[in-house]
Short mmCIF file of C-alpha atoms and ligand atoms in Angstrom, two decimals:
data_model
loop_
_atom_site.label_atom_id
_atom_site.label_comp_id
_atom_site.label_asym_id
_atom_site.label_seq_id
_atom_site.Cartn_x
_atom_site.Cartn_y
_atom_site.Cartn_z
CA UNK A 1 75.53 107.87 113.28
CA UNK A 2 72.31 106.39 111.44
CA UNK A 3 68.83 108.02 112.04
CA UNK A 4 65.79 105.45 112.34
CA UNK A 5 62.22 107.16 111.59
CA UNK A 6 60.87 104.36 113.47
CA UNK A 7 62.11 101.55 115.96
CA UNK A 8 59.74 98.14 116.50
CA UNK A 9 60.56 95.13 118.22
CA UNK A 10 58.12 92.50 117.03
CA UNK A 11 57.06 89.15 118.75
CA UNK A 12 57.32 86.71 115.60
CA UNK A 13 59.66 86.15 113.13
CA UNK A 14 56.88 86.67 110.50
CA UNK A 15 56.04 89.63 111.44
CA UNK A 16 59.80 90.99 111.82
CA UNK A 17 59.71 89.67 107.99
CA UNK A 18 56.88 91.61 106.98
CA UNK A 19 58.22 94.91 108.41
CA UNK A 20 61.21 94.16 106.64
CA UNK A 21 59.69 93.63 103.32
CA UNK A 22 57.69 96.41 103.31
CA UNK A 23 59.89 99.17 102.34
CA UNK A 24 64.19 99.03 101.75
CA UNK A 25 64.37 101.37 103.96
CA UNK A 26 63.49 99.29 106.74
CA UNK A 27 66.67 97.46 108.61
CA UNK A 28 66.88 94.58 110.41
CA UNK A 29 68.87 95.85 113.82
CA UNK A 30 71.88 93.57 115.42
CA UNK A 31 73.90 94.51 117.88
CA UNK A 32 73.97 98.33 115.70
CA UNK A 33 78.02 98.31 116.41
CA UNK A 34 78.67 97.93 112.32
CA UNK A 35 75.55 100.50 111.71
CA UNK A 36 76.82 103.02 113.94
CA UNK A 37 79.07 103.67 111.59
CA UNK A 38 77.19 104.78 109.13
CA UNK A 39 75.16 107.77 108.33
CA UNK A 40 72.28 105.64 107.08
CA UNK A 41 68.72 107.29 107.26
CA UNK A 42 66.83 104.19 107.72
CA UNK A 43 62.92 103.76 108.13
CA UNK A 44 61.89 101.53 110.87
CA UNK A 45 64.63 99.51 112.66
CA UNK A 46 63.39 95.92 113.62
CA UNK A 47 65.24 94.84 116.63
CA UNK A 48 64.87 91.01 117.41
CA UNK A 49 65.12 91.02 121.15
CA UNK A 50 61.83 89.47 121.72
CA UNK A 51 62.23 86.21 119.25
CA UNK A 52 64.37 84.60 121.79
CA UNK A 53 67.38 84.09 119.31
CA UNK A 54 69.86 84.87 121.94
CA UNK A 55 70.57 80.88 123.08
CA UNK A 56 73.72 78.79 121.98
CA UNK A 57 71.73 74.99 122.06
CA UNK A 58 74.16 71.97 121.62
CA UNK A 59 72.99 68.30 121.62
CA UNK A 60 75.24 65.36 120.38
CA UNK A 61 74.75 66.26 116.51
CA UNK A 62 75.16 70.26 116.30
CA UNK A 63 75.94 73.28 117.82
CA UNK A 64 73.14 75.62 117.15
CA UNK A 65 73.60 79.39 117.57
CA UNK A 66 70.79 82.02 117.48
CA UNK A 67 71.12 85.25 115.58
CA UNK A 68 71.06 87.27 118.13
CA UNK A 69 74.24 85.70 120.59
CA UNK A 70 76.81 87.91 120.97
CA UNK A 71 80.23 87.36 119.96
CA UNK A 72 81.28 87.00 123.23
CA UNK A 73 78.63 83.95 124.28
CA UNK A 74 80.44 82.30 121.84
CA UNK A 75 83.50 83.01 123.38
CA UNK A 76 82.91 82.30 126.65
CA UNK A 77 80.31 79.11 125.70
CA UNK A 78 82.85 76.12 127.19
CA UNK A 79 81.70 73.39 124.58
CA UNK A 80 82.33 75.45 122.11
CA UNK A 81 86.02 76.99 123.44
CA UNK A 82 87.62 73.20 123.19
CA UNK A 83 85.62 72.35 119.71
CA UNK A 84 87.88 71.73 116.86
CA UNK A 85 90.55 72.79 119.17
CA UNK A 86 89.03 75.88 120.23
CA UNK A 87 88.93 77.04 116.18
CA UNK A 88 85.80 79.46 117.03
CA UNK A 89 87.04 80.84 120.17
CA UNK A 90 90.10 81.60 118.93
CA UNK A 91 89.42 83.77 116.07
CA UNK A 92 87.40 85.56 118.09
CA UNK A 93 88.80 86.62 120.83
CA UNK A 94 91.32 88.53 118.66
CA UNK A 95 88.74 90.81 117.28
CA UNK A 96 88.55 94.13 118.07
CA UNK A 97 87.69 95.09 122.11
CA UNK A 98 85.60 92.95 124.61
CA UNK A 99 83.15 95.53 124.51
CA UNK A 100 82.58 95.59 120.68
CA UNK A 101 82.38 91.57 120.95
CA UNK A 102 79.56 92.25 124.27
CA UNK A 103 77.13 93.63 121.50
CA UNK A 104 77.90 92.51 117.87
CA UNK A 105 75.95 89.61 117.47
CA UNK A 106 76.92 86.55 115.30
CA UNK A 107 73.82 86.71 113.12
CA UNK A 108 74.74 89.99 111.69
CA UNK A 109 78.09 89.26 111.10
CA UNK A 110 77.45 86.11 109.05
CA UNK A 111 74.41 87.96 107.41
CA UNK A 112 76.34 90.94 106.39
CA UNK A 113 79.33 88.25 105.53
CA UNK A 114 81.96 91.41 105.49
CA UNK A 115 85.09 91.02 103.85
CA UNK A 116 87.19 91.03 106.96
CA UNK A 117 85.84 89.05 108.47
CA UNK A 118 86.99 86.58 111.29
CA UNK A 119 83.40 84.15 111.78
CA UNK A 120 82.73 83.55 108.30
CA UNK A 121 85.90 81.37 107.47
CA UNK A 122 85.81 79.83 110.51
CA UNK A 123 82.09 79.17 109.80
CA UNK A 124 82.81 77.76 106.36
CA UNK A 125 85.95 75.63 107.45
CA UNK A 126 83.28 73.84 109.68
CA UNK A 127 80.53 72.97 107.13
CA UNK A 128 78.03 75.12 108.99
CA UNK A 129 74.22 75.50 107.78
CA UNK A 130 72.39 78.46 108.13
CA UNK A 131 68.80 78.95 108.56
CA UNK A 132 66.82 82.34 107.02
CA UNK A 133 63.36 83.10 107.31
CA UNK A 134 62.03 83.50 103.55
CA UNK A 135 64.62 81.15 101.94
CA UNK A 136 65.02 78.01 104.31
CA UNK A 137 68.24 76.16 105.03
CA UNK A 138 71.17 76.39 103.32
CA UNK A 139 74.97 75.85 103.54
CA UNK A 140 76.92 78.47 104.53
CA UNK A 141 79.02 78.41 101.33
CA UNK A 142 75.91 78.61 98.74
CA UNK A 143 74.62 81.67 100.57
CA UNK A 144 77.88 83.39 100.08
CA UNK A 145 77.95 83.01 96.78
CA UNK A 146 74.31 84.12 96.51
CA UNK A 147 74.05 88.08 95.20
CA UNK A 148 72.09 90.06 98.01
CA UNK A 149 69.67 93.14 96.60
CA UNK A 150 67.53 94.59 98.17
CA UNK A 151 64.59 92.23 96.63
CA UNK A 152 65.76 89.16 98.05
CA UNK A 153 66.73 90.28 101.66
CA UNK A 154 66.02 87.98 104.16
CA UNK A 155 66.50 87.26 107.94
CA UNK A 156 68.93 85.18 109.29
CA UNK A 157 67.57 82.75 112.57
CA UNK A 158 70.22 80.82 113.54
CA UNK A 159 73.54 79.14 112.22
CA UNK A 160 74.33 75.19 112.42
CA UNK A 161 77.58 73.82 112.80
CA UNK A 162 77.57 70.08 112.60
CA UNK A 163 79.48 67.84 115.30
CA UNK A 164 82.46 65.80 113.95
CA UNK A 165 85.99 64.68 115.06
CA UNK A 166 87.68 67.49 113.56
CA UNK A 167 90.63 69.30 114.14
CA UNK A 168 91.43 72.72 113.40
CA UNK A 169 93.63 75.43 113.23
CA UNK A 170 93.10 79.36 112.35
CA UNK A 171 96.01 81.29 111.58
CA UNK A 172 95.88 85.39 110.90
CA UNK A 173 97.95 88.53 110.81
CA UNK A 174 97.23 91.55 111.89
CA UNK A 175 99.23 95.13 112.26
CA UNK A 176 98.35 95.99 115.14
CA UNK A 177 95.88 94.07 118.02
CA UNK A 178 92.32 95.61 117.71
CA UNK A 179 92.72 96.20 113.71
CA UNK A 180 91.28 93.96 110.70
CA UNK A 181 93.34 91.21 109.71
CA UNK A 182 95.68 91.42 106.61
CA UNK A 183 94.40 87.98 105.67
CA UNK A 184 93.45 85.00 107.99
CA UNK A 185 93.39 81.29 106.67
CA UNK A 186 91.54 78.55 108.69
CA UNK A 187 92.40 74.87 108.21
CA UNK A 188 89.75 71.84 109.14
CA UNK A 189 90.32 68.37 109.09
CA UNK A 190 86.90 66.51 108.97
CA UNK A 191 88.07 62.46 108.85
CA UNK A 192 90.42 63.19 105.85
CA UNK A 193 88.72 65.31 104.43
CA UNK A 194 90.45 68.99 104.74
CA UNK A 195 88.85 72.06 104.04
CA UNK A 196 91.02 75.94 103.32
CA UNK A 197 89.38 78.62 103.81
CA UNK A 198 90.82 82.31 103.11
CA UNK A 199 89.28 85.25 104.19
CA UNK A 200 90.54 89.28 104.29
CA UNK A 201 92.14 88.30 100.88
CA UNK A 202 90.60 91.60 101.29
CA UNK A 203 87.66 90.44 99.57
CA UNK A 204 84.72 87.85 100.83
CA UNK A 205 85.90 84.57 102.46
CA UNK A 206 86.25 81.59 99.70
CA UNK A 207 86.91 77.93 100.03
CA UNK A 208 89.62 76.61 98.45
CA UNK A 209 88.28 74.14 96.93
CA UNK A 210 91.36 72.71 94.53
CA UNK A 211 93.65 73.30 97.38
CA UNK A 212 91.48 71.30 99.84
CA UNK A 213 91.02 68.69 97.41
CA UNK A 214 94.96 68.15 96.56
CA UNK A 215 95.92 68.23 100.28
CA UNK A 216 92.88 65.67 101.10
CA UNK A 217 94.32 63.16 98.10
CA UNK A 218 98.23 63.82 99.16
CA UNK A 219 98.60 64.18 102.77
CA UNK A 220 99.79 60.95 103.31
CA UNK A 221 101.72 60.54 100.66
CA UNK A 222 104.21 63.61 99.97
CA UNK A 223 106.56 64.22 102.59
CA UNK A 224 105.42 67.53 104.64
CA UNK A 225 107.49 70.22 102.85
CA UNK A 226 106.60 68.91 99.33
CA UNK A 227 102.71 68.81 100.41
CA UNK A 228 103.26 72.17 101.64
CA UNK A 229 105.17 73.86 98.68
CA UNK A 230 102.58 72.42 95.69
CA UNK A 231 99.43 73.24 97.92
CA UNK A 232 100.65 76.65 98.43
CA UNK A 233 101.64 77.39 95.11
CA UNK A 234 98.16 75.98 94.28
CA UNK A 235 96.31 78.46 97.04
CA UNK A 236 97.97 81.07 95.24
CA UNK A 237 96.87 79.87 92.30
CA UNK A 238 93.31 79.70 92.88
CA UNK A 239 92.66 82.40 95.63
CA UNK A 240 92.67 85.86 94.12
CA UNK A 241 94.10 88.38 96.79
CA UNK A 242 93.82 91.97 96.07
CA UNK A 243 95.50 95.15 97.81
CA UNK A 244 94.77 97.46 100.07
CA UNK A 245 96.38 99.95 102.58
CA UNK A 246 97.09 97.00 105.17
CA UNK A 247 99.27 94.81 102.18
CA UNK A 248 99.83 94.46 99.10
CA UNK A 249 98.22 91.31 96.35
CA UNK A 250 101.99 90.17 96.22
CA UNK A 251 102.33 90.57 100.24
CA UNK A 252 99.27 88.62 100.79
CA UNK A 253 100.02 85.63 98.34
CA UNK A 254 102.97 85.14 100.26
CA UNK A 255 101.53 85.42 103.61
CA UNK A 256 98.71 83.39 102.23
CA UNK A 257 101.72 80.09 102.06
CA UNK A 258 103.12 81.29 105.48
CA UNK A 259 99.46 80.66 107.27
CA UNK A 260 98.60 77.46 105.62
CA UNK A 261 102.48 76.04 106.41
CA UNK A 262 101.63 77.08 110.00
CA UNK A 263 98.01 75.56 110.39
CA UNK A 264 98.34 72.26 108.37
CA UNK A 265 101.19 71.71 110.85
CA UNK A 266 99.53 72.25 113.91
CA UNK A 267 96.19 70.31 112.48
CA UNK A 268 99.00 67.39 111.69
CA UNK A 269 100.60 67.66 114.98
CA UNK A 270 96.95 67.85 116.85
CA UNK A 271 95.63 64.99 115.05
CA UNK A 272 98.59 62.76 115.09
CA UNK A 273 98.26 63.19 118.86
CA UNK A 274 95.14 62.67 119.33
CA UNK A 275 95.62 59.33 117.04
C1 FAD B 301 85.48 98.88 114.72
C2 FAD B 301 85.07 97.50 114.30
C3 FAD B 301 86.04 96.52 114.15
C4 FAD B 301 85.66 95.22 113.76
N1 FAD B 301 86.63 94.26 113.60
C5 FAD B 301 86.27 93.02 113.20
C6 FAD B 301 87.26 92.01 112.99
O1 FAD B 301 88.46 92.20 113.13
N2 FAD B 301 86.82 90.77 112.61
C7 FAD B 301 85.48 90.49 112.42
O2 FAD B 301 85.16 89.35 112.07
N3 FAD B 301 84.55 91.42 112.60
C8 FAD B 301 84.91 92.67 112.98
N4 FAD B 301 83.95 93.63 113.13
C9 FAD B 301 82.54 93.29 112.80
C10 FAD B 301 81.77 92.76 113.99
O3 FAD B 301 82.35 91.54 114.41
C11 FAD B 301 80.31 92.50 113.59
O4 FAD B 301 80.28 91.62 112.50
C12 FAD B 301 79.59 93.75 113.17
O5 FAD B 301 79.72 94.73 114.16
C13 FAD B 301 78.11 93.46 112.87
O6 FAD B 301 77.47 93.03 114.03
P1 FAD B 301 76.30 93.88 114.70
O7 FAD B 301 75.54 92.92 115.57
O8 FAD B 301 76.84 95.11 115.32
O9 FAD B 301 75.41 94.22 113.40
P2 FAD B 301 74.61 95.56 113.01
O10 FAD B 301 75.55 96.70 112.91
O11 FAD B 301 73.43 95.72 113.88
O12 FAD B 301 74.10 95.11 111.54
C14 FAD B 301 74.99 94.92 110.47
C15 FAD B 301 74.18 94.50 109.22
O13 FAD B 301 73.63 93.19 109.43
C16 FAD B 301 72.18 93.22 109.22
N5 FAD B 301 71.61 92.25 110.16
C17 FAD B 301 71.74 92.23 111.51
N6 FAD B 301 71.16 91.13 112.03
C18 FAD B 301 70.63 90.44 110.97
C19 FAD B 301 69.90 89.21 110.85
N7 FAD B 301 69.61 88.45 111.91
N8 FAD B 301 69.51 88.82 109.61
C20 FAD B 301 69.79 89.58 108.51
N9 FAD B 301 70.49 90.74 108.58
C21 FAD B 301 70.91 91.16 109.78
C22 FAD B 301 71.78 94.67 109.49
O14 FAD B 301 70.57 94.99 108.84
C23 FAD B 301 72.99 95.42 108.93
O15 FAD B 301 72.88 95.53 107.53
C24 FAD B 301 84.29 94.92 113.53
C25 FAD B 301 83.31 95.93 113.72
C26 FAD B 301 83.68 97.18 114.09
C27 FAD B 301 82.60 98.22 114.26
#
């Protein structure tokens, strides 16, 4: 369990900033389910309950989604369970217990951008923006390619996912319910323009950006099967999987052409419905 010397809930997100800044000790606090598992000796923790980052606002051009929502809003938000055929509430309703998804909050989890985990390729598939205090607006896929030190740490507000006629489909494996996935692999269709993400590879979710690009030029020319064998042979190709103790770099390559077979068929058979 982590020890705080201090614990301060401030009223701007300036201030929260400043407190943060002041020493690398200090910790920005989120729903504390990751941190609990640590033995951290932190200086002051700087919870964000008062900033009012808890609200899920959708108009007719985003979804916006403070920091501080819980997993679980999301799950439960109903816009957001039949967006991109329920893509977001989908991946995570799988993770771990409804209790761990009452507290963790979506901010941290995108902040922290682990390397199991479930919201970031999901997040990434979508084209979501995020917003952080000291460095402005971004895309979700520059910040994860942005080194984090301790210099440059930063707070994250809220996380924009633009609205578009898209169609999705996340596909995963895991052991054993409640566990981290072996590897999970999230397919969008934005117009005709599809994105693959892999995450759990075990290492950070990346976009595949070759693979996307070849299935967005061929998919309506190659007969399924072909479009599936060269794209997957191409993931493989371009996503570096590693091993751990839940599978093996060979195990996951070839899971890795088992998910995207099973997504890019249900985006096709979604879409073609919906045409
Ligand atoms: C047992 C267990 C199993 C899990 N399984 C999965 C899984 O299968 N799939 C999955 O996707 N996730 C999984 N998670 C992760 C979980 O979904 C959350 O991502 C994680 O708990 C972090 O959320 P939190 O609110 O508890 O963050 P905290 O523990 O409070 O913080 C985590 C880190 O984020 C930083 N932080 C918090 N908020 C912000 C902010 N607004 N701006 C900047 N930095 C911030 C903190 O300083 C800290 O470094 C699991 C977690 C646990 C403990």
């Amino acid at each position: 369990m982590f020890t705080l010397r201090e614990f301060y809930q401030p009223d701007s997100i300036k201030e929260a900033y400043e407190i943060l800044s002041k020493s690398k000790r200090n910790m920005v606090l989120g729903g504390c389910i990751f941190l609990k598992m640590s033995n951290k000796k932190m200086g002051t923790g700087i919870d964000l309950s008062n900033l009012h980052l808890d609200n899920i606002k959708i108009n007719d051009r985003v979804i916006s989604i403070g920091a501080s929502v819980t997993l679980s809003q999301l799950e439960e938000n109903g816009f957001i369970g039949n967006y991109a055929n329920g893509l977001i509430k989908k991946s995570i309703e799988t993770i771990a217990s409804k209790q761990l998804r009452n507290m963790a909050t979506v901010g941290a989890s995108v902040y922290a951008n682990y390397g199991f985990s479930d919201i970031v390729p999901v997040f990434l598939a979508l084209n979501a923006r995020i917003h952080l205090y000291n460095a402005g607006w971004m895309k979700l896929s520059d910040f994860i390619k942005m080194e984090k030190t301790v210099k440059n740490r930063d707070i994250l507000i809220e996380i924009e996912i633009p609205i578009e006629e898209s169609f999705a489909c996340y596909s995963s494996l895991r052991t054993t319910a409640g566990d981290f996935c072996i590897l999970n692999l999230v397919v969008s269709r934005i117009k005709d323009d599809f994105n693959i993400v892999v995450g759990a590879r075990p290492k950070k979710a990346t976009i595949a950006i070759k693979t996307s690009e070849f299935i967005s030029e061929k998919f309506d020319i190659l007969p399924f099967d072909n479009l599936v064998k060269e794209a997957g042979d191409l993931l493989v190709e371009e996503v570096e999987c590693g091993s751990n103790i839940r599978g093996s770099k060979e195990y996951r390559e070839q899971l890795s052409k088992g998910l995207l077979r099973k997504a890019l068929q249900e985006v096709f058979d979604e879409s073609i419905s919906y045409d």
